[in-house]
PDB file of C-alpha atoms in Angstrom:
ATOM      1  CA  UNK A  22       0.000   0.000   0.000  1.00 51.00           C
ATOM      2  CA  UNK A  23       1.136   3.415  -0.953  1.00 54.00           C
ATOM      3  CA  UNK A  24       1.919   6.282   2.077  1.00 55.00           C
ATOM      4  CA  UNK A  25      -0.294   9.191   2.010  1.00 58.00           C
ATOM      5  CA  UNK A  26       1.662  11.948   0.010  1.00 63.00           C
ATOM      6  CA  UNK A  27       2.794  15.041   2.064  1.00 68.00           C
ATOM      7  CA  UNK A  28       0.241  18.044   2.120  1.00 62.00           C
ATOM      8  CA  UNK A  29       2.593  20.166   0.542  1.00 57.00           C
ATOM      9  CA  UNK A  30       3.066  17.618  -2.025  1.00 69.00           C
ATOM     10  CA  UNK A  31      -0.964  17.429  -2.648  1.00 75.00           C
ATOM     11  CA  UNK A  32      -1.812  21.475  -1.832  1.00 80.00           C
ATOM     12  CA  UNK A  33       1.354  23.464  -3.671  1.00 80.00           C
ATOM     13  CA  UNK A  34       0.301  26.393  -1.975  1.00 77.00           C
ATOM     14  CA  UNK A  35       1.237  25.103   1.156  1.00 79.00           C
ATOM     15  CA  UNK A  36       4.642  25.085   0.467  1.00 81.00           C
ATOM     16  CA  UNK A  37       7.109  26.865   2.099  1.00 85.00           C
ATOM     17  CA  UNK A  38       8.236  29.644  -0.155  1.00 83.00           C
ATOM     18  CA  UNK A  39       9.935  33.277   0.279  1.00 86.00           C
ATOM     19  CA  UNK A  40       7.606  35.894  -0.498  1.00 89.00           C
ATOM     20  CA  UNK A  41       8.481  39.813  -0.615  1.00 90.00           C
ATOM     21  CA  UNK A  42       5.550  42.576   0.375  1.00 93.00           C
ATOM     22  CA  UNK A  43       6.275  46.348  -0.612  1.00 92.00           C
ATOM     23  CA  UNK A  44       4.203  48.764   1.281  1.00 93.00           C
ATOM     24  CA  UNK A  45       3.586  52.273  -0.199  1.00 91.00           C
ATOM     25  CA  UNK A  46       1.214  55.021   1.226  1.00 89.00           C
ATOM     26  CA  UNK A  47       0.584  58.549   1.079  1.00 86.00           C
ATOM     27  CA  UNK A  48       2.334  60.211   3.905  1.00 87.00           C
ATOM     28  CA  UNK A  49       0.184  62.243   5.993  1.00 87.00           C
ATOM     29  CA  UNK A  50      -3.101  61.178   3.932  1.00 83.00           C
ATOM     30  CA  UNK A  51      -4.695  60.661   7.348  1.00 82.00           C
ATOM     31  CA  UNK A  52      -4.441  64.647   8.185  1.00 86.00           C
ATOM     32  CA  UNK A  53      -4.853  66.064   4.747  1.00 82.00           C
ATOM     33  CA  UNK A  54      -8.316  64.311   4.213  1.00 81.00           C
ATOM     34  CA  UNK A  55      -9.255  65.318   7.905  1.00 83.00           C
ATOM     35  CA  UNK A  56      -8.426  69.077   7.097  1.00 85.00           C
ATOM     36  CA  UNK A  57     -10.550  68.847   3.978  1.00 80.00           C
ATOM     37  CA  UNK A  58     -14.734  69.134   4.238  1.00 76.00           C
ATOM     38  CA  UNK A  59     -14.710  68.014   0.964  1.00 82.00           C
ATOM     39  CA  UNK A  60     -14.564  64.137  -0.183  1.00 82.00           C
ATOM     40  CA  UNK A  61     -14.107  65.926  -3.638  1.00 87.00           C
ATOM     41  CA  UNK A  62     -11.171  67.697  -2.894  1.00 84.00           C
ATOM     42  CA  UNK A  63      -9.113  64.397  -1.658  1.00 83.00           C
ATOM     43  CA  UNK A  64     -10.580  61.396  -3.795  1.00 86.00           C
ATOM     44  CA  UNK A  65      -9.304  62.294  -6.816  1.00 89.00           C
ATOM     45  CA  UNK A  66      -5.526  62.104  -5.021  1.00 86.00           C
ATOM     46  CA  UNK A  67      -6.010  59.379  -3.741  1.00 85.00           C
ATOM     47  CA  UNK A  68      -7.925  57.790  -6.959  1.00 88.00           C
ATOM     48  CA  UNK A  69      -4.711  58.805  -8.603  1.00 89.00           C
ATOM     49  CA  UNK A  70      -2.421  57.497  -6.420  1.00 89.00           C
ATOM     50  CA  UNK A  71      -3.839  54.107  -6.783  1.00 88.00           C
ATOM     51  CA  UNK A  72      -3.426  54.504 -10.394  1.00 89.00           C
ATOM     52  CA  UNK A  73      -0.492  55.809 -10.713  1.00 92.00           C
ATOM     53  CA  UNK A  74       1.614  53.487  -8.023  1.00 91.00           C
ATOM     54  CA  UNK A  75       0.729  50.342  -9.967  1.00 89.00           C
ATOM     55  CA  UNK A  76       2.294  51.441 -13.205  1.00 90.00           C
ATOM     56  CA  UNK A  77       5.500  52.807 -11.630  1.00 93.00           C
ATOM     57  CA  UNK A  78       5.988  49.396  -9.600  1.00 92.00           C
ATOM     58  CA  UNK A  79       5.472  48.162 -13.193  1.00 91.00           C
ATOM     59  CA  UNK A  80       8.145  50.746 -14.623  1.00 93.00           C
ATOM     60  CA  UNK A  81      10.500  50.112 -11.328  1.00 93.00           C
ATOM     61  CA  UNK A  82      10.627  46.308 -11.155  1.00 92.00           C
ATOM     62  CA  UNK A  83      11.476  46.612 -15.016  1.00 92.00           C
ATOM     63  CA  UNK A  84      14.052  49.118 -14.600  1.00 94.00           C
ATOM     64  CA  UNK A  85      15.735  46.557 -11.431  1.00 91.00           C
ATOM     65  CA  UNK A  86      15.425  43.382 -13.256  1.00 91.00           C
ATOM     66  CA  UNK A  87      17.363  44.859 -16.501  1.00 92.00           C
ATOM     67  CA  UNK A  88      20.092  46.142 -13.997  1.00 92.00           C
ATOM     68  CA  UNK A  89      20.153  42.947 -11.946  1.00 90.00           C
ATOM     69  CA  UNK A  90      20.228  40.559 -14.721  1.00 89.00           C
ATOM     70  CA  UNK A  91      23.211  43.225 -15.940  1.00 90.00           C
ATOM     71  CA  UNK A  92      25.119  42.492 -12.694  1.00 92.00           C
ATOM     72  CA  UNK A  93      24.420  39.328 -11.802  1.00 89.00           C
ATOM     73  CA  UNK A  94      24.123  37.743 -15.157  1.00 84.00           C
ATOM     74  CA  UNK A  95      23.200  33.892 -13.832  1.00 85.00           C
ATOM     75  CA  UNK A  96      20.151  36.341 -12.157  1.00 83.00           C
ATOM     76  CA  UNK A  97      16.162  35.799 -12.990  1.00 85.00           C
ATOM     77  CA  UNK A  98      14.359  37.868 -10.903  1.00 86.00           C
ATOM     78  CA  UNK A  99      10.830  37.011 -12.596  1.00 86.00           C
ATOM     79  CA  UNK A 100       8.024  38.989 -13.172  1.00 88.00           C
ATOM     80  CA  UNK A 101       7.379  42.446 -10.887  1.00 89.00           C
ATOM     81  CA  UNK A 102       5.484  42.245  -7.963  1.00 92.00           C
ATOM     82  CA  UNK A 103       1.441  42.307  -8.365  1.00 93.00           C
ATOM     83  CA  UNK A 104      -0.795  44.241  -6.121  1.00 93.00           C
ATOM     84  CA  UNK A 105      -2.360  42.047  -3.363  1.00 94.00           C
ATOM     85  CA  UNK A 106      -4.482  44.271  -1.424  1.00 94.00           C
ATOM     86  CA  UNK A 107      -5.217  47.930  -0.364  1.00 90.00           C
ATOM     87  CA  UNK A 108      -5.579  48.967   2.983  1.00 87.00           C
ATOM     88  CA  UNK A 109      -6.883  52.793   3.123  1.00 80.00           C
ATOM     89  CA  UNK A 110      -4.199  54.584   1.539  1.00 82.00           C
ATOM     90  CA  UNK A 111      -1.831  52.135   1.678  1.00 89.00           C
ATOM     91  CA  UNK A 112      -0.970  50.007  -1.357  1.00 93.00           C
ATOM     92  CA  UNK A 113       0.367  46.549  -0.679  1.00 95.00           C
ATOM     93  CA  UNK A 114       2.131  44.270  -3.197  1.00 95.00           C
ATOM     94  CA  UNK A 115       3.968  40.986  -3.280  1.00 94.00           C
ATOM     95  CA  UNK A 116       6.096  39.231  -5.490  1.00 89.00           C
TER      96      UNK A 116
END
């Protein structure tokens, strides 16, 4: 009779693996909406911030994989890091 395979074997995502998480968030977001009365006049920062921060994680990883792979040539440092969640103003990614 066969042995049971291991869980990580059966449920990959169990596996033990290194994981990076960058953090980004507006500094002082927190104040600046509370000395607005206006949603209007903060939104639209913050709408762009969300936009904005994606595609220069995009442009950033890009720019750090070209140099690493330039250094380091036996280097693969993979695809950027992709947005996981957002938590208020804060942005959090992982790779």
């Amino acid at each position: 009779m066969a042995a049971a395979p291991e869980m990580a074997d059966r449920y990959d995502y169990l596996a033990p693996r290194l994981r990076l998480f960058v953090s980004l968030d507006i500094q002082g977001s927190t104040s600046f909406k509370y000395a607005s009365d206006n949603v209007e006049t903060w939104l639209p920062i913050i709408h762009w911030f969300y936009i904005e921060t994606q595609s220069t994680v995009e442009r950033s990883w890009l720019k750090i994989a070209q140099r690493l792979r330039h250094d380091v040539p036996a280097a693969e440092p993979g695809p950027e890091p992709v947005f996981w969640k957002s938590a208020g103003d804060e942005l959090l990614f992982v790779k």
